[in-house]
C-alpha atoms as a printed R data frame, in Angstrom:
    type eleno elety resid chain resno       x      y      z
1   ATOM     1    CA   UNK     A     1 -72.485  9.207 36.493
2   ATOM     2    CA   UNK     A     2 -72.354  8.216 33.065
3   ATOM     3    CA   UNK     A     3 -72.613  5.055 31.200
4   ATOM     4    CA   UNK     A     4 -68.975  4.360 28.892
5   ATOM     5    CA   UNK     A     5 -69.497  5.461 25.581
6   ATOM     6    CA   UNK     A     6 -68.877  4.101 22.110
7   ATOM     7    CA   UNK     A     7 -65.531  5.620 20.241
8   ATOM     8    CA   UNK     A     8 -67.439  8.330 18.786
9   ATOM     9    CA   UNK     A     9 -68.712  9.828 21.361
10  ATOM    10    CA   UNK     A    10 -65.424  9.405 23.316
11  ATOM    11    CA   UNK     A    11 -63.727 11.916 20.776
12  ATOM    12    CA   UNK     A    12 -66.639 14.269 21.357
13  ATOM    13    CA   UNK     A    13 -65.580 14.408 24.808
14  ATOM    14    CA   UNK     A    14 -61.755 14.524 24.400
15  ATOM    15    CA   UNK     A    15 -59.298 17.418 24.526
16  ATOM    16    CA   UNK     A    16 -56.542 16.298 22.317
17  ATOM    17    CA   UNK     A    17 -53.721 18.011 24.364
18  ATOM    18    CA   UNK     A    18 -50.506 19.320 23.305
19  ATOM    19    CA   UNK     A    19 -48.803 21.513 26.036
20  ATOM    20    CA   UNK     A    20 -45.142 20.555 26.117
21  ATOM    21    CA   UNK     A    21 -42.764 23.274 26.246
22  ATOM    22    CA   UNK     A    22 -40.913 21.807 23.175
23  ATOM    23    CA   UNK     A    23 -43.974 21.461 20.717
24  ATOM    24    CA   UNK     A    24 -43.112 22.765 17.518
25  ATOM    25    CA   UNK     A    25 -46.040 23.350 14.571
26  ATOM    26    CA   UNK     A    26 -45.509 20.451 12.986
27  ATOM    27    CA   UNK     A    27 -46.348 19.013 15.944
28  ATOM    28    CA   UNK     A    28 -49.176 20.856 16.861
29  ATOM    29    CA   UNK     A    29 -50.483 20.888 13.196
30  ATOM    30    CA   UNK     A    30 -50.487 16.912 13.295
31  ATOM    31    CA   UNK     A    31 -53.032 17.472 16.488
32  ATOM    32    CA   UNK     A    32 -54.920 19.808 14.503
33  ATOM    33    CA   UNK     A    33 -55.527 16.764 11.663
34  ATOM    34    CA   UNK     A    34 -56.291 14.266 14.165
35  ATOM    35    CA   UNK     A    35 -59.035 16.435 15.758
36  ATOM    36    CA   UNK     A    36 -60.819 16.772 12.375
37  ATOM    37    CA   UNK     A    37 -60.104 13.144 11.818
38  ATOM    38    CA   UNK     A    38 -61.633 11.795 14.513
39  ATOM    39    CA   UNK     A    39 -63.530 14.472 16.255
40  ATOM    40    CA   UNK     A    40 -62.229 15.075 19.149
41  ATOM    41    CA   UNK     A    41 -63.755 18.272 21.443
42  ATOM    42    CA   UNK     A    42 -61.039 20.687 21.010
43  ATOM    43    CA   UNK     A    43 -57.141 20.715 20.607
44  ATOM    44    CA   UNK     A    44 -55.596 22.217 23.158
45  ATOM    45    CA   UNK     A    45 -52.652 24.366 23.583
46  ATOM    46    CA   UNK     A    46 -50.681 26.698 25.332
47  ATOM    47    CA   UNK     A    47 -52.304 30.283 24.828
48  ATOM    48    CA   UNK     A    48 -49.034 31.504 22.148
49  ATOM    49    CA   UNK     A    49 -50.450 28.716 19.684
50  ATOM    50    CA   UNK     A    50 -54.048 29.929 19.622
51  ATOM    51    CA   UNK     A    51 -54.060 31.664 16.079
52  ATOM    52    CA   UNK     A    52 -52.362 29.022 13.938
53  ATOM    53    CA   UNK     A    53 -54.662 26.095 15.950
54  ATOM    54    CA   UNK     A    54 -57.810 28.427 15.327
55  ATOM    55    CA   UNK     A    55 -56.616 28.767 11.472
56  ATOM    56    CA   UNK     A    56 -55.520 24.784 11.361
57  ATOM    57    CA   UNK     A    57 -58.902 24.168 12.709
58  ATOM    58    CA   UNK     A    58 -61.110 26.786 10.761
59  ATOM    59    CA   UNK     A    59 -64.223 24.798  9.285
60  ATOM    60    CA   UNK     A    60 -64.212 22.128 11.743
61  ATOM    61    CA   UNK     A    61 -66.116 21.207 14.856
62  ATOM    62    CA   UNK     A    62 -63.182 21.218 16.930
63  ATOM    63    CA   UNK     A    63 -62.785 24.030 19.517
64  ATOM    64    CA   UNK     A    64 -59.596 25.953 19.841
65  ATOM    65    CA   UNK     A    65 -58.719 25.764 23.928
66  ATOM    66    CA   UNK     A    66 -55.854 27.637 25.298
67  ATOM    67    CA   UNK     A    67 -54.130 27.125 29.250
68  ATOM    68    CA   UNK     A    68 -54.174 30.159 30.942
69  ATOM    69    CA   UNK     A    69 -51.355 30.541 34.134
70  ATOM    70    CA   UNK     A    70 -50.088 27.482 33.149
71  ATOM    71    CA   UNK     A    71 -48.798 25.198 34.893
72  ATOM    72    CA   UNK     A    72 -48.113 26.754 37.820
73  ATOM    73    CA   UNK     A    73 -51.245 29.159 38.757
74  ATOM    74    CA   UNK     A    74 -48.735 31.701 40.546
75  ATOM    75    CA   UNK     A    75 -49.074 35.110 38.429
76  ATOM    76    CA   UNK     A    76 -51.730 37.453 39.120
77  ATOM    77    CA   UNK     A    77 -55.421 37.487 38.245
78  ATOM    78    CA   UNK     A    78 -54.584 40.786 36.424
79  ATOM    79    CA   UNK     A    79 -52.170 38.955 33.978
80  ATOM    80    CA   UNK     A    80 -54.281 35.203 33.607
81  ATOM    81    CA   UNK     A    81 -57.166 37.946 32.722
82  ATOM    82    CA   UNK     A    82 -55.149 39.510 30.311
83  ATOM    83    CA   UNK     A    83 -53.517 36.064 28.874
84  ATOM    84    CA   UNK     A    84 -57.447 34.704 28.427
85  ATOM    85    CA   UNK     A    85 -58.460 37.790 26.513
86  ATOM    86    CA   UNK     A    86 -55.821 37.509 24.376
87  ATOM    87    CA   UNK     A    87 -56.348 34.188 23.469
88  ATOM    88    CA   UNK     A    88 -59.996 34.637 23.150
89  ATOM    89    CA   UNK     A    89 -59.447 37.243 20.654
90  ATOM    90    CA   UNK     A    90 -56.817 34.742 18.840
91  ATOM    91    CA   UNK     A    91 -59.751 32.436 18.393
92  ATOM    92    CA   UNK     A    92 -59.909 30.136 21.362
93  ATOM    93    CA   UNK     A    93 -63.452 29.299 22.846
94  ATOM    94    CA   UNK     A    94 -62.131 27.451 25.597
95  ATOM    95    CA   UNK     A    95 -60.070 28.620 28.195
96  ATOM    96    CA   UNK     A    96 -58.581 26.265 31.328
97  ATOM    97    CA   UNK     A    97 -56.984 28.019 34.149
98  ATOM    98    CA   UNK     A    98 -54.807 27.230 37.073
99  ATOM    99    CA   UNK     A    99 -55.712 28.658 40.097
100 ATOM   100    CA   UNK     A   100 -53.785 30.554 42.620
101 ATOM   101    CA   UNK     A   101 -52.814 27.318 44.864
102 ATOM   102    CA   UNK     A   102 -50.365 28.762 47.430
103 ATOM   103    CA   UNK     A   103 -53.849 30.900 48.393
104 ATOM   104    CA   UNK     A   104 -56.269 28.113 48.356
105 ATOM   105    CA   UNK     A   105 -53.637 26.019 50.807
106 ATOM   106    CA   UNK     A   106 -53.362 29.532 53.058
107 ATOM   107    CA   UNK     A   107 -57.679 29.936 52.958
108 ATOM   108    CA   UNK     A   108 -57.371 32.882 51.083
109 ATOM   109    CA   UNK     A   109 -60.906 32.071 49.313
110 ATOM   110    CA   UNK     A   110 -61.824 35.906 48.522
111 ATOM   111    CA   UNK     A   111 -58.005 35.524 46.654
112 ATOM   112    CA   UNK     A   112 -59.001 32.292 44.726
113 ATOM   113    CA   UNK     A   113 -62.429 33.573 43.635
114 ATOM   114    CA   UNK     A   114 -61.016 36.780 42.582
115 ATOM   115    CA   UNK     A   115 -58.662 35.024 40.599
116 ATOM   116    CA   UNK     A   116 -60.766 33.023 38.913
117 ATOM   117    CA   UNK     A   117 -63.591 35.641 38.437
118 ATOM   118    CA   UNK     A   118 -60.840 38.023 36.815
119 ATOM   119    CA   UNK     A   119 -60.595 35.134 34.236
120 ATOM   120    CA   UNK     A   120 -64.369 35.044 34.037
121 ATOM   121    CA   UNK     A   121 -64.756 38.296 33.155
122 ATOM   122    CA   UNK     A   122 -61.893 38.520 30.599
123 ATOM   123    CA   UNK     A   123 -63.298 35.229 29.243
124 ATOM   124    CA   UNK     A   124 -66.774 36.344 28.144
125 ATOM   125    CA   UNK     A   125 -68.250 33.771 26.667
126 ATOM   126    CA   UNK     A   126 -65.847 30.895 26.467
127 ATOM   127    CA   UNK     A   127 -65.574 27.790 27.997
128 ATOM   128    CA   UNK     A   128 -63.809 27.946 31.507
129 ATOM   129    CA   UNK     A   129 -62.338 25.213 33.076
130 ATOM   130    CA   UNK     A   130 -60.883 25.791 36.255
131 ATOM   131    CA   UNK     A   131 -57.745 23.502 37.288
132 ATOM   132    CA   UNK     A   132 -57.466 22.983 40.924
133 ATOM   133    CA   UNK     A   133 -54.121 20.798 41.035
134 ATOM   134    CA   UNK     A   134 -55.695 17.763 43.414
135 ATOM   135    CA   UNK     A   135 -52.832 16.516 43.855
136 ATOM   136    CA   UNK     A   136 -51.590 19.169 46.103
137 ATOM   137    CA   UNK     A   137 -54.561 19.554 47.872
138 ATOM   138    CA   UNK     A   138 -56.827 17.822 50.461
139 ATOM   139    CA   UNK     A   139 -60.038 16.336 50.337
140 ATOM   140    CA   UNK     A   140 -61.509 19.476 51.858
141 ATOM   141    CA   UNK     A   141 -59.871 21.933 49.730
142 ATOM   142    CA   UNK     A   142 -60.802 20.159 46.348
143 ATOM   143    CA   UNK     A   143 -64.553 20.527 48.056
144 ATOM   144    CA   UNK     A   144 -63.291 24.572 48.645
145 ATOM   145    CA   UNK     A   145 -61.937 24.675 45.286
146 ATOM   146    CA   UNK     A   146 -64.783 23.069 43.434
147 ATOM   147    CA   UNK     A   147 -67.367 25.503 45.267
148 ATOM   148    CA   UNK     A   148 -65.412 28.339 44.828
149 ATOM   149    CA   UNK     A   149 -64.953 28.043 41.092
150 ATOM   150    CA   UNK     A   150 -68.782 27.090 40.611
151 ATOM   151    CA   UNK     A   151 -69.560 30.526 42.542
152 ATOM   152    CA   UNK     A   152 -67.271 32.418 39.905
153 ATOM   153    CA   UNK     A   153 -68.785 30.775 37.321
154 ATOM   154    CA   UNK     A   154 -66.893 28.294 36.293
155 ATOM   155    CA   UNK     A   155 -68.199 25.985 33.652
156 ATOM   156    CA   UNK     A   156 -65.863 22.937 34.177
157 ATOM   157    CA   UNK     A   157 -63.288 22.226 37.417
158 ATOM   158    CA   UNK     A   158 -60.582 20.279 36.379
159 ATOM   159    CA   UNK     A   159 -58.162 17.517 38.174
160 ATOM   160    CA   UNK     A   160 -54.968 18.678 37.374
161 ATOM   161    CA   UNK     A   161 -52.004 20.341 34.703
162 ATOM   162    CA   UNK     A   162 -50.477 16.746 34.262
163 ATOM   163    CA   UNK     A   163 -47.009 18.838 35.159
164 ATOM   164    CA   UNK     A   164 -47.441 18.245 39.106
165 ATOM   165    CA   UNK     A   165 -46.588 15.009 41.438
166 ATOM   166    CA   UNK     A   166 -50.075 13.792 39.942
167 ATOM   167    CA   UNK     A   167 -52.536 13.257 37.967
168 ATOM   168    CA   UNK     A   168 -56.232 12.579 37.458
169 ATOM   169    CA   UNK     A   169 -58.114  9.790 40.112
170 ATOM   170    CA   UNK     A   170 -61.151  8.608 39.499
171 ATOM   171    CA   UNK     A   171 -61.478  8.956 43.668
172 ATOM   172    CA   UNK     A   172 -61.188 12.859 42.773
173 ATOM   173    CA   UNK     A   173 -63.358 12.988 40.521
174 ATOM   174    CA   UNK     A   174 -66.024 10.847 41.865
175 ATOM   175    CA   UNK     A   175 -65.487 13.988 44.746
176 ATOM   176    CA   UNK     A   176 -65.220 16.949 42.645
177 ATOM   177    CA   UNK     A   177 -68.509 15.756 40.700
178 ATOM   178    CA   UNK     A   178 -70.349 15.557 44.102
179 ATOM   179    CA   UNK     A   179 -69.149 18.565 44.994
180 ATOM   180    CA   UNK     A   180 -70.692 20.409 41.798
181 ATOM   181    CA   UNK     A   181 -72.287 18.080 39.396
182 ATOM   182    CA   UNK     A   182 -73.688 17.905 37.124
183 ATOM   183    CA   UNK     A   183 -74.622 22.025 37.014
184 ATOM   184    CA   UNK     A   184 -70.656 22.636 36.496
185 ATOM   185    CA   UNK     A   185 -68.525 19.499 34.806
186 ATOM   186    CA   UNK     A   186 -66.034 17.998 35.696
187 ATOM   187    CA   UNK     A   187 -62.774 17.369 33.685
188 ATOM   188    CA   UNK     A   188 -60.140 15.051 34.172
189 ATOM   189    CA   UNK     A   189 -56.818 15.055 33.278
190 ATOM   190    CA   UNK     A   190 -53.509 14.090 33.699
191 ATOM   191    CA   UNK     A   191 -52.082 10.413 33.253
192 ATOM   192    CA   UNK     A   192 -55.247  9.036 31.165
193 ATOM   193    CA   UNK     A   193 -53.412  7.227 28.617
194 ATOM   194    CA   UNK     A   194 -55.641  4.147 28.339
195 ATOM   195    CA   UNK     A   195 -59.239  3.138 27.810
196 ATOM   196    CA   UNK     A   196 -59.902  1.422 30.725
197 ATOM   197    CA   UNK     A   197 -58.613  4.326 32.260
198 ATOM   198    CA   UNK     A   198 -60.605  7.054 30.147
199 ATOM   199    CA   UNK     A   199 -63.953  4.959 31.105
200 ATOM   200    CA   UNK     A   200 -63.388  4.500 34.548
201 ATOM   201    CA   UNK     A   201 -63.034  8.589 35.030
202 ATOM   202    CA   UNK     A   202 -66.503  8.573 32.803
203 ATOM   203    CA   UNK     A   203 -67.981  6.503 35.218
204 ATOM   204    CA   UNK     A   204 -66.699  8.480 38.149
205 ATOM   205    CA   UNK     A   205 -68.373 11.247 36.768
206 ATOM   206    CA   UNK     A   206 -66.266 12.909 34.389
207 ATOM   207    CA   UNK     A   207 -67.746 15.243 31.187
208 ATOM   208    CA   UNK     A   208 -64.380 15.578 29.819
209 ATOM   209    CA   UNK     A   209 -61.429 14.405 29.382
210 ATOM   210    CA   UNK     A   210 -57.895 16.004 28.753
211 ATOM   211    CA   UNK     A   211 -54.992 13.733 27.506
212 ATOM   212    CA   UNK     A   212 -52.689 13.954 24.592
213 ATOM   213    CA   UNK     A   213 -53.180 10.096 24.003
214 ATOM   214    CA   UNK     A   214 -56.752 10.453 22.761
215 ATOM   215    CA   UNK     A   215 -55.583  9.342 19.134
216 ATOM   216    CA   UNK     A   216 -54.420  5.619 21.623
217 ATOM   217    CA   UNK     A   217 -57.791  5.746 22.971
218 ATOM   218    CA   UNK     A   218 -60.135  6.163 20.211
219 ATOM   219    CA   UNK     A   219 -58.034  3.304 18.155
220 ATOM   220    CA   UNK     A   220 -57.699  1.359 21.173
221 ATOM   221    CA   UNK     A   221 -54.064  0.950 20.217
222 ATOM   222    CA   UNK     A   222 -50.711  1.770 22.703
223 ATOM   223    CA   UNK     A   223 -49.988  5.884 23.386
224 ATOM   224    CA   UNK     A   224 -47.128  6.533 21.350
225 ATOM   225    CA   UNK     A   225 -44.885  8.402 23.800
226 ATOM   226    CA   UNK     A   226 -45.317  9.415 27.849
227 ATOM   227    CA   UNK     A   227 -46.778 13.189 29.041
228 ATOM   228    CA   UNK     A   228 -49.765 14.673 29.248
């Protein structure tokens, strides 16, 4: 696990996250600024945004990362392929996915890895975070999940879409990182809208976290408004 880190390297490990239907670009802009302001990972959006966040973020460290079946995971691997490459070629180097759930729940593993390889492929070389949705799932199909993704060569698994009955736990991530840490990471999000919070998932083994309060937790001040 890791020790908590000072407020610099916090941002280094944040997603600044802005996937709310209503976003508008002003909104999304504003994310943009804070990411180059205090260096957070990568902003990320829903996959229509991805060429006005790559050109709002040109120059900067901050990665472009795009949601791909999002929220619900239940389209086919054919058209979360086709929604990656096309935000890949928009300029995102991150991609996070949501699996195909209803198939994980039935043990339809060939299903879920094809689903998630089909990403993979269409991918290249970004980022890919799969999103497993823990809070639908058991304790033995999070293990399933996280093995699974690591096999189609996932780079990160992730907690959840924040859109669900739940969120992040730092019980399922202390599982999903003994599952597959620390060759594949392990991101939480979902509900982390607090510093205590944000450290505690660290500790539990986290390499990155999603939240659209990261601005809160880097200025140790109150989140602004509830979501994601």
């Amino acid at each position: 696990m890791t020790e908590a880190p000072d407020m610099r390297s916090l941002a280094s490990l944040i997603d600044h996250t802005i996937l709310k239907p209503d976003a508008t670009h002003a909104q999304i802009r504003r994310f943009c600024e804070e990411a180059r302001q205090f260096g957070f990972r990568s902003v990320c959006v829903n996959s229509l945004h991805v060429p006005v966040v790559a050109d709002w973020l040109a120059g900067s460290a901050a990665a472009v990362c795009a949601v791909v079946g999002f929220p619900l995971g239940a389209v086919s691997p054919a058209m979360k392929a086709a929604e990656a490459a096309e935000a890949v070629a928009g300029g995102a180097s991150e991609i996070d996915m949501v699996i195909d759930i209803g198939a994980l729940k039935d043990g339809r593993v060939d299903a879920v890895r094809e689903d998630i390889a089909a990403v993979r492929s269409a991918a290249h070389d970004a980022t890919l975070k799969v999103i497993i949705e823990t809070c639908l799932l058991t304790d033995d199909e999070k293990r399933i999940a996280c093995r699974i993704a690591a096999m189609a060569g996932a780079n990160f698994v992730k907690t959840s879409t924040g859109f669900s009955s739940g969120g992040a736990t730092t019980a399922d991530v202390a599982l999903m990182y003994a599952e597959v840490g620390p060759t594949v990471g392990v991101k939480a999000s979902g509900g982390i809208r607090t510093l205590e919070v944000a450290r505690a998932m660290l500790a539990a083994g986290a390499t990155r976290i999603g939240t659209s309060a990261g601005v809160a937790l880097v200025t140790q001040t109150e989140p602004v408004s509830t979501g994601y």
